[in-house]
Amino acid sequence: MKDSIRHLIQQALARLTAEGVLPDGLSPAIQVENTRDKTHGDFASNIAMMLAKPAGMKPRDLAQKLIDALPTDSSVSKVEIAGPGFLNFFQNSAALAQRLDAALTDSHLCVSKTGPAQRVVVDLSSPNLAKEMHVGHLRSTIIGDAVARVLEFLGDDVIRQNHVGDWGTQFGMLLAFLEENPSAAEAELSDLEQFYRAAKQRFDESEAFAERARELVVKLQAGDADCLRLWKQFNEISLSHCQKVYDRLNVKLTPDDVKGESAYNAELGDIVHALKGKGLLSESNGAQCVFLEEFKNAEGNPLPVIVQKAGGGYLYATTDLASMRYRSQQLKADRALYFVDQRQALHFQMAFEVARRAGFVHPDMQLEHMGFGTMNGADGRPFKTRDGGTVKLVDLLDEAEQRAYSMVKGKNPELDETELRQIARAVGIGAVKYADLSKHRTSDYSFNFEQMLSFEGNTAPYLLYAYTRVASVFRKLGTDMDALSGETHLDAEQEQALGAKLAQFSEVLNGVGEKGVPHLLCSYLYDLAGLFSSFYEHCPILTAESETVKQSRLRLAALTGKTLKQGLELLGLETLERM
C-alpha cells in the first residue's frame, strides 16, 4: 500500500510541476509511514512540509493542492490534512478485503517484486576447508540463505556461490600430514579440528616436516598429480562435513554451489596482466599494487590493493577480482551480494572499485557487501568455548536441540519419542537461526539460549506456536485452509488491523530483498502474530454470530496462517502443525 501511495504522490507532484505550482527539477524522497492512531488515517506523508519552501507556499496550502491533484484510487477512501501539513491517507476497507481474498487463493500470496527481475549472485557461507565449521560461519550462512530465498520468491534468478577457502599455504601442512598418515582420512579427519591441530603441531616441532609442507605447496600450485589427489581427498571429506551442517540448518546450499578459491587459480596471472594493461598497477617493495586515491591511511597516503606479492604469490584480493569477473562475464549477474563479516568492509569497497576501473564487471552491475556484526557471548566478546577456543557449529546445534527437547518434553510428556525429536529439531535449530536473523544484520548480538528458546517475545518458539494456533482452528473444524467459502469483511477494529498487516507482506519482502536485512521479515511476522492474537481474542471464529462472519474470519485466519508459514520458510525455519 505504501508503494501505491508513493506512486499517487509522484503523479500529483508531476501534475503540479507541469502546472507551474512546483519548480522543475525537484526529486524528493517520498516518505510514507504507518500511522499509530488509525482515527487519523492508516498512512501519513510529510511531502507537503518538505516541498513548501521551494514551492514558496505554506505547508497546509501545498497539502491541499496535492490532495486536489491526487488521482483517484479505489484503495484509498479519503485523504485529509493533519497538523502542520501532513497528508493522512485512509485505506478503503472494502478494497483491502478484496486484496486479501485475492492473496488467499494465490500460491504466491499476491507477492510481486517492485521493479524488474534480476539475475543475482549470492556469495554466502564460505568456510575455510582447513577447519571444521564454527559459530563464526553461522551468520553468513543463514542470513545469505534467507535473503536468497526471499529474492527467489520475488522472482529473481538466484545463483548461490559458496566461495570456500580451499587453497593456500596451510594446505601444504595438511597434505604433508595426510601423506605421513594415510589412515587419517578415515580416522582423524572425522574431527577436522583435531586433524588441523595435529598437523600444526608437527609443523611447529619438525623442520623436516615444515620443509616438506612448503615443498607440497609449490607442487600443489604447479599441478602435481599426487598433490592434487591428496588435496581433492581432503576437500571432499571437509565439504561433506559442511554439507551435513547445511542440511541440518535447512540451508539451501549443495555441492554444486561450491566455487572455491582454487577455481580461479589459473586466472590469477591474467588478472594481474589485465590490470597492468589498464595502467592500474604500481610496484611497491616488489609487490604489484593498485593505489586508490579515494582510500587513504592516517597519514593521508593512498592505500594499496595488493594483487601479487613480491615473491609472486597472490592474495584474497586477486581471487576476489577473478570471481567478480567470472560472475559478471560468465554468470551474467545484474547484482552480486557478498555476505561477509563487517570487518571486511574496506577490503570490498576497494576491490569493487578496482573491478570497475579494470572493466571486470559491466557498468550496471550492482556489487554490494552485505556486512554483518559478530555473535558474542554473555561477556560481550566473540562467542568462545570455556577454554577460549572456537565453538564448533555442530556442537552449538547439538546443545540447542537437546535444550529444546527437554523444554518440549516438559510441556508435552505425552508425545512419543519420534515426534518429540522432530519438534525439538525444528524448535532448537529454528531458535538459533531466528535469534540471529531477528537482529539487524550489521549489529553485534549476545547469544543466549534462555532468551531464544522462550515462548515470550520475538522468538522462534513464539512464532512457531503462533502458526500452530492458527492450524489448530482448522484442525478442530476438520477444514482445510484452501476449502473456504464466502468473502472477507473487515468490520471490527481488530479485523482491520490484521487485514492491513497482511496486506504489507509483499512490501516487507521487497525491503528484505533490496537491503539484505531479514530482521524486517522477523519483525513483521512477530507483529502479525500479535495482531492475530488480538483478533482471535476479540473476534470469535467458531462461535461467530453468523455463517457469513464465521467464513470471513476463517479466511483472515487462513491467510494469517499461510503468511506466517511462508514467512518462516523464507527465513529457513521448519514449521510445525502442533508443538
Coordinates of C-alpha atoms in Angstrom, one line a residue:
M1 CA 0.0 0.0 0.0
K2 CA 2.9 2.4 0.8
D3 CA 4.2 1.9 -2.7
S4 CA 0.8 2.7 -4.2
I5 CA 0.5 5.9 -2.2
R6 CA 4.1 6.9 -3.2
H7 CA 3.0 6.4 -6.8
L8 CA -0.1 8.6 -6.3
I9 CA 2.0 11.3 -4.7
Q10 CA 4.5 11.1 -7.6
Q11 CA 1.7 11.6 -10.1
A12 CA 0.4 14.6 -8.1
L13 CA 3.8 16.2 -8.0
A14 CA 4.3 15.7 -11.7
R15 CA 0.9 17.4 -12.3
L16 CA 1.8 20.4 -10.0
T17 CA 5.2 20.7 -11.7
A18 CA 3.6 20.8 -15.1
E19 CA 1.1 23.5 -13.9
G20 CA 4.0 25.6 -12.5
V21 CA 3.0 25.2 -8.9
L22 CA 6.2 23.4 -8.1
P23 CA 9.6 24.3 -9.7
D24 CA 11.2 21.9 -12.2
G25 CA 14.0 19.6 -11.0
L26 CA 12.6 18.5 -7.7
S27 CA 13.1 14.8 -6.9
P28 CA 12.3 14.3 -3.2
A29 CA 12.4 11.0 -1.4
I30 CA 8.7 10.4 -0.7
Q31 CA 8.2 9.1 2.8
V32 CA 5.1 7.2 3.6
E33 CA 4.7 5.8 7.2
N34 CA 2.1 3.8 9.0
T35 CA 0.1 5.9 11.5
R36 CA -0.2 4.8 15.1
D37 CA -3.6 6.4 15.7
K38 CA -5.9 4.9 13.0
T39 CA -8.6 7.5 13.6
H40 CA -6.3 9.9 11.8
G41 CA -5.8 7.6 8.8
D42 CA -3.7 4.5 8.0
F43 CA -0.7 6.1 6.3
A44 CA 0.9 9.6 6.5
S45 CA 3.3 11.6 4.4
N46 CA 5.2 14.8 5.2
I47 CA 5.8 15.6 1.5
A48 CA 4.0 19.0 1.7
M49 CA 6.2 20.2 4.5
M50 CA 9.3 19.1 2.6
L51 CA 8.4 21.0 -0.5
A52 CA 6.7 24.0 1.0
K53 CA 9.8 26.2 0.9
P54 CA 10.9 25.5 -2.7
A55 CA 7.2 26.0 -3.7
G56 CA 7.0 29.3 -1.8
M57 CA 3.8 28.2 -0.1
K58 CA 2.6 27.4 3.4
P59 CA 2.7 23.6 4.0
R60 CA -1.1 23.3 4.5
D61 CA -1.8 25.2 1.3
L62 CA 0.5 22.9 -0.6
A63 CA -1.0 19.9 1.0
Q64 CA -4.4 21.0 -0.2
K65 CA -3.1 21.4 -3.8
L66 CA -1.6 17.9 -3.6
I67 CA -4.9 16.4 -2.5
D68 CA -6.6 18.1 -5.3
A69 CA -4.0 16.8 -7.8
L70 CA -4.0 13.2 -6.5
P71 CA -5.5 10.7 -8.9
T72 CA -8.5 8.7 -7.6
D73 CA -7.6 5.2 -6.4
S74 CA -10.1 2.6 -5.2
S75 CA -7.8 1.5 -2.4
V76 CA -7.9 5.0 -0.8
S77 CA -11.2 6.1 0.7
K78 CA -10.1 9.7 1.6
V79 CA -7.1 11.9 2.2
E80 CA -7.0 14.6 5.0
I81 CA -4.6 17.3 6.1
A82 CA -3.4 17.0 9.7
G83 CA -1.3 19.2 11.9
P84 CA 1.3 21.5 10.2
G85 CA 0.7 19.8 6.8
F86 CA 0.7 16.0 7.0
L87 CA -1.2 14.1 4.4
N88 CA -3.2 11.4 6.1
F89 CA -4.5 8.5 3.8
F90 CA -7.4 6.4 4.8
Q91 CA -7.4 2.9 3.4
N92 CA -10.6 1.6 1.8
S93 CA -11.6 -1.4 3.8
A94 CA -13.7 -3.0 1.0
A95 CA -10.8 -2.7 -1.5
L96 CA -8.4 -4.1 1.2
A97 CA -10.7 -7.1 1.8
Q98 CA -10.7 -7.8 -2.0
R99 CA -6.9 -7.8 -2.0
L100 CA -6.8 -10.2 0.9
D101 CA -9.3 -12.5 -0.8
A102 CA -7.0 -12.5 -3.9
A103 CA -3.9 -13.3 -1.8
L104 CA -5.7 -16.2 -0.1
T105 CA -6.3 -18.0 -3.4
D106 CA -2.9 -17.2 -4.9
S107 CA 0.0 -19.6 -4.3
H108 CA 2.4 -16.6 -4.1
L109 CA 0.0 -14.7 -1.7
C110 CA 0.0 -11.9 -4.4
V111 CA 3.6 -11.1 -3.7
S112 CA 5.4 -9.4 -6.5
K113 CA 8.7 -7.6 -7.0
T114 CA 8.9 -3.9 -7.2
G115 CA 11.0 -3.4 -10.4
P116 CA 12.2 -5.9 -12.9
A117 CA 13.5 -9.3 -12.0
Q118 CA 17.3 -9.7 -11.9
R119 CA 20.0 -12.3 -12.1
V120 CA 21.5 -12.2 -8.6
V121 CA 24.7 -14.0 -7.3
V122 CA 24.6 -14.5 -3.6
D123 CA 28.0 -15.2 -2.0
L124 CA 27.4 -16.9 1.3
S125 CA 28.9 -19.2 4.0
S126 CA 32.5 -19.5 2.5
P127 CA 34.1 -21.7 5.3
N128 CA 37.8 -22.5 5.3
L129 CA 38.1 -26.2 4.4
A130 CA 41.2 -26.5 6.5
K131 CA 39.0 -26.4 9.6
E132 CA 35.5 -27.5 10.7
M133 CA 32.7 -25.0 10.5
H134 CA 32.4 -22.9 13.7
V135 CA 29.9 -20.4 15.0
G136 CA 31.7 -17.6 13.0
H137 CA 30.2 -19.2 9.9
L138 CA 26.6 -19.1 11.1
R139 CA 25.7 -15.5 10.2
S140 CA 27.0 -15.5 6.6
T141 CA 25.3 -18.9 6.0
I142 CA 21.8 -18.2 7.4
I143 CA 21.5 -14.5 6.5
G144 CA 22.7 -15.2 3.0
D145 CA 20.3 -18.1 2.7
A146 CA 17.3 -16.1 4.0
V147 CA 17.9 -13.3 1.5
A148 CA 18.5 -15.7 -1.3
R149 CA 15.1 -17.4 -0.5
V150 CA 13.3 -14.1 -0.5
L151 CA 14.8 -12.9 -3.8
E152 CA 13.8 -16.2 -5.4
F153 CA 10.3 -15.8 -4.0
L154 CA 10.2 -12.3 -5.5
G155 CA 11.1 -13.7 -8.9
D156 CA 14.8 -13.1 -9.2
D157 CA 17.1 -15.7 -10.8
V158 CA 19.4 -16.5 -7.8
I159 CA 22.8 -18.2 -8.1
R160 CA 24.3 -19.3 -4.8
Q161 CA 28.1 -19.2 -4.7
N162 CA 30.0 -20.9 -1.8
H163 CA 33.4 -19.3 -2.1
V164 CA 35.2 -21.8 0.2
G165 CA 38.8 -21.4 1.3
D166 CA 40.3 -24.5 -0.4
W167 CA 43.7 -23.1 -1.5
G168 CA 46.7 -21.5 0.1
T169 CA 49.8 -22.3 2.2
Q170 CA 48.1 -24.1 5.0
F171 CA 47.1 -26.9 2.6
G172 CA 50.8 -27.8 2.3
M173 CA 50.9 -28.6 6.0
L174 CA 47.7 -30.6 5.9
L175 CA 48.8 -32.5 2.8
A176 CA 52.2 -33.4 4.4
F177 CA 50.4 -34.7 7.5
L178 CA 47.9 -36.7 5.3
E179 CA 50.9 -38.1 3.3
E180 CA 52.5 -39.2 6.6
N181 CA 49.2 -40.6 7.9
P182 CA 47.2 -42.1 5.0
S183 CA 44.8 -43.7 7.5
A184 CA 43.9 -40.3 8.9
A185 CA 41.4 -39.8 6.0
E186 CA 39.0 -42.2 7.7
A187 CA 40.1 -41.8 11.3
E188 CA 41.4 -38.3 12.3
L189 CA 39.6 -36.5 9.5
S190 CA 36.3 -37.3 11.3
D191 CA 37.4 -34.4 13.5
L192 CA 38.9 -31.7 11.3
E193 CA 39.9 -29.6 14.3
Q194 CA 41.9 -32.4 15.8
F195 CA 43.5 -33.1 12.4
Y196 CA 44.5 -29.5 11.9
R197 CA 46.0 -29.2 15.4
A198 CA 48.0 -32.4 14.9
A199 CA 49.3 -31.2 11.6
K200 CA 50.1 -27.8 13.1
Q201 CA 52.0 -29.4 16.0
R202 CA 54.1 -31.4 13.5
F203 CA 54.8 -28.3 11.5
D204 CA 56.0 -26.4 14.6
E205 CA 58.1 -29.3 16.0
S206 CA 59.7 -30.7 12.9
E207 CA 61.8 -28.6 10.5
A208 CA 61.9 -31.5 8.1
F209 CA 58.0 -31.7 8.1
A210 CA 57.8 -27.9 7.7
E211 CA 60.1 -28.1 4.7
R212 CA 58.1 -30.9 3.2
A213 CA 54.9 -28.9 3.7
R214 CA 56.4 -25.9 1.8
E215 CA 57.5 -28.2 -1.0
L216 CA 54.0 -29.6 -1.3
V217 CA 52.5 -26.1 -1.5
V218 CA 54.8 -25.4 -4.5
K219 CA 54.0 -28.8 -6.1
L220 CA 50.2 -28.3 -5.5
Q221 CA 50.2 -24.9 -7.1
A222 CA 52.2 -26.4 -10.0
G223 CA 49.5 -29.0 -10.6
D224 CA 51.4 -32.1 -9.3
A225 CA 49.1 -35.1 -9.8
D226 CA 49.8 -36.8 -6.4
C227 CA 49.4 -33.5 -4.5
L228 CA 46.1 -32.8 -6.3
R229 CA 44.9 -36.3 -5.5
L230 CA 45.5 -35.8 -1.7
W231 CA 44.1 -32.2 -1.9
K232 CA 40.9 -33.5 -3.5
Q233 CA 40.6 -36.2 -1.0
F234 CA 40.9 -33.8 1.9
N235 CA 38.5 -31.3 0.3
E236 CA 35.8 -33.9 -0.4
I237 CA 35.9 -35.1 3.2
S238 CA 35.9 -31.5 4.5
L239 CA 33.0 -30.5 2.2
S240 CA 31.0 -33.5 3.4
H241 CA 31.3 -32.1 6.9
C242 CA 30.0 -28.7 5.7
Q243 CA 27.1 -30.3 3.8
K244 CA 25.9 -32.1 6.9
V245 CA 25.8 -28.8 8.7
Y246 CA 23.9 -27.1 5.8
D247 CA 21.3 -29.9 5.7
R248 CA 20.8 -29.7 9.4
L249 CA 20.4 -25.9 9.3
N250 CA 17.9 -26.3 6.5
V251 CA 20.1 -24.1 4.3
K252 CA 19.7 -24.3 0.5
L253 CA 23.4 -25.0 -0.3
T254 CA 24.6 -28.0 -2.2
P255 CA 28.0 -29.2 -3.5
D256 CA 27.0 -27.8 -6.9
D257 CA 27.1 -24.3 -5.3
V258 CA 30.7 -24.6 -4.3
K259 CA 33.1 -22.4 -6.3
G260 CA 36.1 -22.1 -4.1
E261 CA 39.3 -20.1 -4.3
S262 CA 41.0 -22.9 -6.3
A263 CA 38.6 -22.5 -9.1
Y264 CA 40.2 -19.2 -10.0
N265 CA 43.8 -20.2 -9.6
A266 CA 44.5 -20.4 -13.3
E267 CA 43.1 -17.0 -13.9
L268 CA 45.1 -15.0 -11.4
G269 CA 48.1 -14.3 -13.6
D270 CA 45.7 -13.0 -16.3
I271 CA 44.1 -10.7 -13.7
V272 CA 47.4 -9.1 -12.9
H273 CA 48.2 -8.9 -16.7
A274 CA 44.8 -7.2 -17.3
L275 CA 45.4 -4.7 -14.5
K276 CA 48.8 -3.9 -16.0
G277 CA 47.3 -3.4 -19.4
K278 CA 44.8 -0.9 -18.0
G279 CA 47.7 1.1 -16.4
L280 CA 46.4 0.5 -12.9
L281 CA 49.4 -1.3 -11.4
S282 CA 52.3 0.1 -9.5
E283 CA 55.2 -1.7 -7.9
S284 CA 55.8 -1.2 -4.2
N285 CA 58.6 -3.1 -2.4
G286 CA 58.4 -5.7 -5.2
A287 CA 54.7 -6.2 -4.9
Q288 CA 52.2 -5.3 -7.6
C289 CA 49.5 -2.9 -6.3
V290 CA 46.6 -0.7 -7.3
F291 CA 46.7 2.5 -5.4
L292 CA 43.3 4.2 -5.0
E293 CA 43.3 8.0 -4.2
E294 CA 39.9 7.9 -2.5
F295 CA 41.1 5.4 0.1
K296 CA 43.9 6.8 2.4
N297 CA 45.6 5.9 5.6
A298 CA 46.0 8.0 8.7
E299 CA 49.0 9.8 7.1
G300 CA 47.0 10.8 4.1
N301 CA 48.7 8.3 1.7
P302 CA 46.7 6.2 -0.8
L303 CA 46.0 2.7 0.4
P304 CA 47.1 -0.2 -1.9
V305 CA 45.2 -3.2 -3.2
I306 CA 47.9 -5.7 -3.3
V307 CA 47.3 -8.3 -6.1
Q308 CA 50.7 -10.0 -6.3
K309 CA 53.3 -10.4 -3.5
A310 CA 57.0 -9.7 -4.1
G311 CA 57.6 -13.5 -4.2
G312 CA 54.9 -13.9 -7.0
G313 CA 52.1 -15.2 -4.8
Y314 CA 48.6 -14.0 -5.0
L315 CA 46.2 -12.7 -2.3
Y316 CA 42.5 -12.7 -1.4
A317 CA 42.0 -9.5 -3.5
T318 CA 43.3 -11.2 -6.6
T319 CA 40.9 -14.2 -6.2
D320 CA 38.0 -11.8 -5.4
L321 CA 38.7 -9.8 -8.6
A322 CA 38.7 -13.1 -10.6
S323 CA 35.4 -14.1 -9.0
M324 CA 33.8 -10.7 -9.8
R325 CA 34.9 -11.0 -13.4
Y326 CA 33.5 -14.6 -13.6
R327 CA 30.2 -13.5 -12.0
S328 CA 29.8 -10.6 -14.4
Q329 CA 31.1 -12.1 -17.7
Q330 CA 30.2 -15.8 -17.3
L331 CA 27.2 -15.8 -14.9
K332 CA 25.8 -12.6 -16.4
A333 CA 24.8 -11.3 -13.0
D334 CA 22.9 -8.0 -12.6
R335 CA 23.7 -7.9 -8.9
A336 CA 26.2 -9.7 -6.6
L337 CA 25.7 -9.8 -2.8
Y338 CA 28.6 -10.6 -0.5
F339 CA 27.6 -11.9 2.9
V340 CA 30.9 -11.4 4.7
D341 CA 31.9 -10.1 8.1
Q342 CA 31.5 -6.3 8.5
R343 CA 35.3 -6.1 9.3
Q344 CA 36.0 -6.8 5.6
A345 CA 34.1 -3.6 4.5
L346 CA 37.2 -1.7 3.4
H347 CA 38.5 -4.7 1.5
F348 CA 35.3 -5.0 -0.5
Q349 CA 35.0 -1.3 -1.1
M350 CA 38.5 -1.2 -2.6
A351 CA 38.1 -4.5 -4.5
F352 CA 34.8 -3.3 -6.0
E353 CA 36.4 -0.1 -7.2
V354 CA 39.3 -1.9 -8.8
A355 CA 36.9 -4.3 -10.6
R356 CA 35.0 -1.4 -12.0
R357 CA 38.1 0.5 -13.1
A358 CA 39.5 -2.6 -14.8
G359 CA 36.3 -3.4 -16.6
F360 CA 36.0 -6.8 -14.9
V361 CA 32.3 -6.1 -14.3
H362 CA 29.8 -4.5 -16.6
P363 CA 28.9 -0.9 -15.7
D364 CA 25.4 -1.5 -14.5
M365 CA 26.3 -4.5 -12.2
Q366 CA 25.5 -3.9 -8.6
L367 CA 28.2 -5.0 -6.2
E368 CA 27.1 -5.0 -2.6
H369 CA 28.9 -6.0 0.6
M370 CA 26.2 -7.3 3.0
G371 CA 28.4 -7.0 6.1
F372 CA 27.3 -8.4 9.4
G373 CA 28.3 -8.0 13.1
T374 CA 29.6 -10.7 15.4
M375 CA 27.9 -13.2 17.6
N376 CA 29.1 -12.6 21.2
G377 CA 28.9 -14.4 24.4
A378 CA 27.4 -13.1 27.7
D379 CA 30.6 -11.1 28.2
G380 CA 30.1 -9.1 25.0
R381 CA 33.1 -10.7 23.3
P382 CA 33.1 -13.1 20.3
F383 CA 31.5 -16.4 21.3
K384 CA 34.1 -18.9 22.6
T385 CA 34.3 -22.2 24.5
R386 CA 35.2 -22.0 28.2
D387 CA 38.8 -22.7 27.4
G388 CA 38.9 -19.8 24.8
G389 CA 38.7 -22.0 21.7
T390 CA 36.3 -21.6 18.8
V391 CA 32.8 -23.2 19.2
K392 CA 32.1 -25.9 16.6
L393 CA 28.8 -25.1 14.9
V394 CA 27.7 -28.7 15.2
D395 CA 28.2 -28.6 18.9
L396 CA 26.1 -25.5 19.2
L397 CA 23.3 -27.1 17.3
D398 CA 23.5 -30.3 19.4
E399 CA 23.0 -28.3 22.5
A400 CA 20.2 -26.3 21.0
E401 CA 18.3 -29.4 20.1
Q402 CA 18.9 -31.0 23.5
R403 CA 17.7 -27.9 25.3
A404 CA 14.6 -27.8 23.1
Y405 CA 14.0 -31.5 23.7
S406 CA 14.0 -31.0 27.4
M407 CA 11.7 -28.0 27.2
V408 CA 9.2 -29.7 24.8
K409 CA 9.1 -32.9 26.8
G410 CA 8.4 -30.9 30.0
K411 CA 5.4 -29.3 28.3
N412 CA 4.1 -32.3 26.4
P413 CA 5.2 -35.5 28.3
E414 CA 2.5 -37.5 26.4
L415 CA 4.2 -37.1 23.0
D416 CA 6.1 -40.2 21.6
E417 CA 9.8 -40.1 21.2
T418 CA 9.8 -39.7 17.4
E419 CA 7.5 -36.6 17.5
L420 CA 9.5 -35.2 20.4
R421 CA 12.7 -35.4 18.5
Q422 CA 11.1 -33.8 15.4
I423 CA 9.7 -30.9 17.4
A424 CA 12.9 -30.5 19.3
R425 CA 14.9 -30.3 16.0
A426 CA 12.6 -27.7 14.5
V427 CA 12.4 -25.6 17.7
G428 CA 16.1 -25.9 18.6
I429 CA 17.6 -25.2 15.2
G430 CA 14.8 -22.6 14.5
A431 CA 15.6 -20.8 17.8
V432 CA 19.3 -20.4 16.9
K433 CA 18.6 -19.2 13.4
Y434 CA 15.8 -16.8 14.4
A435 CA 17.7 -15.3 17.3
D436 CA 20.3 -14.3 14.7
L437 CA 18.0 -13.3 11.8
S438 CA 15.8 -11.1 14.1
K439 CA 18.8 -8.8 14.8
H440 CA 19.8 -6.1 12.4
R441 CA 22.4 -7.6 10.1
T442 CA 25.1 -5.0 10.9
S443 CA 24.6 -5.3 14.7
D444 CA 26.6 -7.5 17.1
Y445 CA 24.4 -9.6 19.4
S446 CA 24.8 -11.7 22.5
F447 CA 24.0 -15.4 22.3
N448 CA 21.6 -16.5 25.0
F449 CA 19.8 -19.9 24.9
E450 CA 17.3 -19.0 27.6
Q451 CA 16.1 -16.0 25.6
M452 CA 16.0 -17.6 22.2
L453 CA 14.1 -20.7 23.5
S454 CA 11.5 -18.6 25.3
F455 CA 7.8 -18.7 24.3
E456 CA 7.5 -15.0 25.0
G457 CA 8.8 -12.1 22.9
N458 CA 10.2 -12.1 19.4
T459 CA 11.5 -15.7 19.3
A460 CA 11.2 -18.7 17.1
P461 CA 9.1 -20.7 19.6
Y462 CA 6.6 -17.9 19.9
L463 CA 6.2 -17.7 16.2
L464 CA 6.1 -21.4 15.6
Y465 CA 3.4 -21.7 18.3
A466 CA 1.5 -18.8 16.7
Y467 CA 1.3 -20.8 13.5
T468 CA 0.2 -24.0 15.3
R469 CA -2.5 -21.9 17.0
V470 CA -3.9 -21.0 13.5
A471 CA -3.6 -24.6 12.3
S472 CA -5.5 -25.8 15.4
V473 CA -8.5 -23.8 14.4
F474 CA -8.8 -25.7 11.1
R475 CA -7.9 -29.0 12.7
K476 CA -10.9 -28.6 15.1
L477 CA -13.1 -27.8 12.2
G478 CA -11.7 -30.6 10.1
T479 CA -11.4 -28.0 7.3
D480 CA -8.5 -27.2 5.0
M481 CA -7.3 -23.6 4.7
D482 CA -7.9 -23.8 1.0
A483 CA -11.5 -25.0 1.3
L484 CA -13.3 -21.9 2.4
S485 CA -16.3 -20.1 1.0
G486 CA -17.7 -16.5 1.2
E487 CA -15.8 -13.2 1.3
T488 CA -13.6 -11.3 3.7
H489 CA -15.2 -8.4 5.6
L490 CA -13.3 -6.0 7.8
D491 CA -15.7 -4.6 10.3
A492 CA -14.2 -4.9 13.7
E493 CA -11.1 -2.8 14.6
Q494 CA -9.0 -6.0 15.1
E495 CA -10.1 -7.3 11.7
Q496 CA -9.0 -4.1 10.1
A497 CA -5.6 -4.0 11.9
L498 CA -4.9 -7.7 11.0
G499 CA -6.0 -7.2 7.4
A500 CA -3.8 -4.1 7.0
K501 CA -0.8 -6.0 8.3
L502 CA -1.4 -9.0 6.0
A503 CA -1.5 -6.6 3.0
Q504 CA 2.0 -5.4 3.8
F505 CA 3.7 -8.8 3.2
S506 CA 4.8 -8.0 -0.4
E507 CA 6.2 -4.7 0.7
V508 CA 8.2 -6.2 3.6
L509 CA 9.7 -8.9 1.3
N510 CA 10.8 -6.3 -1.2
G511 CA 12.5 -4.4 1.6
V512 CA 14.4 -7.6 2.7
G513 CA 15.5 -8.2 -0.9
E514 CA 16.5 -4.7 -1.6
K515 CA 18.5 -4.1 1.6
G516 CA 19.5 -7.7 2.6
V517 CA 18.0 -7.4 6.1
P518 CA 15.9 -10.4 7.2
H519 CA 15.1 -8.8 10.5
L520 CA 12.4 -6.8 8.7
L521 CA 10.6 -10.0 8.0
C522 CA 11.1 -11.2 11.6
S523 CA 9.6 -8.0 12.9
Y524 CA 6.7 -8.2 10.5
L525 CA 5.9 -11.8 11.5
Y526 CA 6.1 -11.0 15.2
D527 CA 3.7 -8.1 14.7
L528 CA 1.4 -10.2 12.6
A529 CA 1.3 -12.9 15.3
G530 CA 0.4 -10.3 17.9
L531 CA -2.4 -8.9 15.8
F532 CA -3.8 -12.3 15.2
S533 CA -3.8 -13.0 18.9
S534 CA -5.8 -9.8 19.5
F535 CA -8.1 -10.7 16.6
Y536 CA -8.6 -14.2 18.0
E537 CA -9.4 -12.9 21.5
H538 CA -11.9 -10.2 20.4
C539 CA -13.4 -11.7 17.2
P540 CA -14.8 -15.2 17.9
I541 CA -14.4 -17.5 14.9
L542 CA -16.1 -20.8 15.6
T543 CA -18.9 -19.2 17.6
A544 CA -19.3 -16.2 15.3
E545 CA -22.8 -14.6 15.2
S546 CA -23.5 -15.8 11.6
E547 CA -22.0 -18.1 9.0
T548 CA -21.0 -15.1 6.9
V549 CA -19.0 -13.7 9.7
K550 CA -17.5 -17.1 10.5
Q551 CA -16.4 -17.7 7.0
S552 CA -14.9 -14.2 6.8
R553 CA -12.9 -14.7 10.0
L554 CA -11.8 -18.1 8.9
R555 CA -10.5 -16.5 5.7
L556 CA -8.5 -14.0 7.8
A557 CA -7.2 -16.8 10.0
A558 CA -6.2 -18.9 6.9
L559 CA -4.3 -16.0 5.3
T560 CA -2.6 -15.3 8.5
G561 CA -1.5 -19.0 8.7
K562 CA -0.3 -19.1 5.2
T563 CA 1.6 -15.8 5.6
L564 CA 3.2 -17.0 8.8
K565 CA 4.2 -20.3 7.3
Q566 CA 5.6 -18.7 4.1
G567 CA 7.5 -16.1 6.1
L568 CA 9.1 -18.6 8.4
E569 CA 10.0 -20.8 5.4
L570 CA 11.7 -17.8 3.7
L571 CA 13.7 -17.4 6.9
G572 CA 14.7 -21.1 6.6
L573 CA 12.6 -22.3 9.6
E574 CA 10.7 -25.5 9.6
T575 CA 7.0 -25.1 10.7
L576 CA 5.1 -27.5 12.8
E577 CA 1.4 -28.3 12.9
R578 CA 1.5 -28.8 16.7
M579 CA 4.0 -28.4 19.4

